[in-house]
Tab-separated table of C-alpha atoms in Angstrom:
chain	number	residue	atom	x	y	z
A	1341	UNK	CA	0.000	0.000	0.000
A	1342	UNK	CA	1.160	3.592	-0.824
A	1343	UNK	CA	0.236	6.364	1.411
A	1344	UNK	CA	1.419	9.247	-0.417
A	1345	UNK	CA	3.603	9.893	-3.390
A	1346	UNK	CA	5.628	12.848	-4.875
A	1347	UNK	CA	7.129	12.728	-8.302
A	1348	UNK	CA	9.021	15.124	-10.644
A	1349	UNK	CA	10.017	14.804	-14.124
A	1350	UNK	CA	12.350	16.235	-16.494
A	1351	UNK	CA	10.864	18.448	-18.213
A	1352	UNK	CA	12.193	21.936	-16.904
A	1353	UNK	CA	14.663	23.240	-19.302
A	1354	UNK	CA	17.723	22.879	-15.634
A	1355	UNK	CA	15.953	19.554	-13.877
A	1356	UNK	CA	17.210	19.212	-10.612
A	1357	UNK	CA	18.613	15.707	-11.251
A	1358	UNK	CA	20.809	14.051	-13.538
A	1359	UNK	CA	20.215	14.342	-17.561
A	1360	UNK	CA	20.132	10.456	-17.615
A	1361	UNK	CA	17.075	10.188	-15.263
A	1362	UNK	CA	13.098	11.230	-17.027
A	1363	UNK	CA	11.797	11.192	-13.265
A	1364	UNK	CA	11.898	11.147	-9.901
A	1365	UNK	CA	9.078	9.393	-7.135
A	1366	UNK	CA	9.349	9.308	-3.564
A	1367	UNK	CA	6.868	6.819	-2.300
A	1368	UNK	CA	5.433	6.359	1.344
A	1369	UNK	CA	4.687	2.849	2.125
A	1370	UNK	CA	3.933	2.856	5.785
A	1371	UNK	CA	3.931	5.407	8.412
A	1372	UNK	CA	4.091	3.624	12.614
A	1373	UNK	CA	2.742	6.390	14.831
A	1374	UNK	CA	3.295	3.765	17.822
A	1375	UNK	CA	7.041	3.270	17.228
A	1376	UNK	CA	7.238	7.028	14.741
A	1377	UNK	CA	8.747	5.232	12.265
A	1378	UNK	CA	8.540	5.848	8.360
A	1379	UNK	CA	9.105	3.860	5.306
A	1380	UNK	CA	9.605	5.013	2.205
A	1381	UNK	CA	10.930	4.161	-1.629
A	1382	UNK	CA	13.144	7.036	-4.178
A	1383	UNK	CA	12.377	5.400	-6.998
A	1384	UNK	CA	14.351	6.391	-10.229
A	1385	UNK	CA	12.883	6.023	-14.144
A	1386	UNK	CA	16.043	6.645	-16.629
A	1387	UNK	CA	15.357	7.890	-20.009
A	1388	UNK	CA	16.340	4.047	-21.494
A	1389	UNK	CA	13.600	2.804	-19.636
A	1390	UNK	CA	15.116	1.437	-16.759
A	1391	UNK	CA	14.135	1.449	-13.031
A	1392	UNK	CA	15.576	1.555	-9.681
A	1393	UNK	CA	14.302	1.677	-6.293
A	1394	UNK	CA	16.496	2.996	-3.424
A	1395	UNK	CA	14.336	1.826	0.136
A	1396	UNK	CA	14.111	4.588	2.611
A	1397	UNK	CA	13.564	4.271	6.341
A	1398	UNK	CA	13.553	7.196	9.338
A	1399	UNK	CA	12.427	8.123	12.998
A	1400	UNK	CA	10.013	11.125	12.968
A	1401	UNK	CA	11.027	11.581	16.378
A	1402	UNK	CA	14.696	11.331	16.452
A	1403	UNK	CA	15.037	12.787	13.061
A	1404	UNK	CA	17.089	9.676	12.172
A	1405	UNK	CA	17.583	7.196	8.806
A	1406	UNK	CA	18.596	7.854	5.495
Protein backbone atom coordinates (compact mmCIF):
# COMPACT_ATOMS: atom_id res chain seq x y z
CA UNK A 1 0.00 0.00 0.00
CA UNK A 2 1.16 3.59 -0.82
CA UNK A 3 0.24 6.36 1.41
CA UNK A 4 1.42 9.25 -0.42
CA UNK A 5 3.60 9.89 -3.39
CA UNK A 6 5.63 12.85 -4.87
CA UNK A 7 7.13 12.73 -8.30
CA UNK A 8 9.02 15.12 -10.64
CA UNK A 9 10.02 14.80 -14.12
CA UNK A 10 12.35 16.24 -16.49
CA UNK A 11 10.86 18.45 -18.21
CA UNK A 12 12.19 21.94 -16.90
CA UNK A 13 14.66 23.24 -19.30
CA UNK A 14 17.72 22.88 -15.63
CA UNK A 15 15.95 19.55 -13.88
CA UNK A 16 17.21 19.21 -10.61
CA UNK A 17 18.61 15.71 -11.25
CA UNK A 18 20.81 14.05 -13.54
CA UNK A 19 20.21 14.34 -17.56
CA UNK A 20 20.13 10.46 -17.61
CA UNK A 21 17.07 10.19 -15.26
CA UNK A 22 13.10 11.23 -17.03
CA UNK A 23 11.80 11.19 -13.27
CA UNK A 24 11.90 11.15 -9.90
CA UNK A 25 9.08 9.39 -7.13
CA UNK A 26 9.35 9.31 -3.56
CA UNK A 27 6.87 6.82 -2.30
CA UNK A 28 5.43 6.36 1.34
CA UNK A 29 4.69 2.85 2.13
CA UNK A 30 3.93 2.86 5.78
CA UNK A 31 3.93 5.41 8.41
CA UNK A 32 4.09 3.62 12.61
CA UNK A 33 2.74 6.39 14.83
CA UNK A 34 3.30 3.76 17.82
CA UNK A 35 7.04 3.27 17.23
CA UNK A 36 7.24 7.03 14.74
CA UNK A 37 8.75 5.23 12.26
CA UNK A 38 8.54 5.85 8.36
CA UNK A 39 9.11 3.86 5.31
CA UNK A 40 9.60 5.01 2.20
CA UNK A 41 10.93 4.16 -1.63
CA UNK A 42 13.14 7.04 -4.18
CA UNK A 43 12.38 5.40 -7.00
CA UNK A 44 14.35 6.39 -10.23
CA UNK A 45 12.88 6.02 -14.14
CA UNK A 46 16.04 6.65 -16.63
CA UNK A 47 15.36 7.89 -20.01
CA UNK A 48 16.34 4.05 -21.49
CA UNK A 49 13.60 2.80 -19.64
CA UNK A 50 15.12 1.44 -16.76
CA UNK A 51 14.13 1.45 -13.03
CA UNK A 52 15.58 1.56 -9.68
CA UNK A 53 14.30 1.68 -6.29
CA UNK A 54 16.50 3.00 -3.42
CA UNK A 55 14.34 1.83 0.14
CA UNK A 56 14.11 4.59 2.61
CA UNK A 57 13.56 4.27 6.34
CA UNK A 58 13.55 7.20 9.34
CA UNK A 59 12.43 8.12 13.00
CA UNK A 60 10.01 11.13 12.97
CA UNK A 61 11.03 11.58 16.38
CA UNK A 62 14.70 11.33 16.45
CA UNK A 63 15.04 12.79 13.06
CA UNK A 64 17.09 9.68 12.17
CA UNK A 65 17.58 7.20 8.81
CA UNK A 66 18.60 7.85 5.50
Amino acid sequence: MTYGEFSQNSTTPNPPFPVNVSSLKLQVQGVNSQTNTVNASFVYNYKNGTQSTQPLSGNTETGQGN
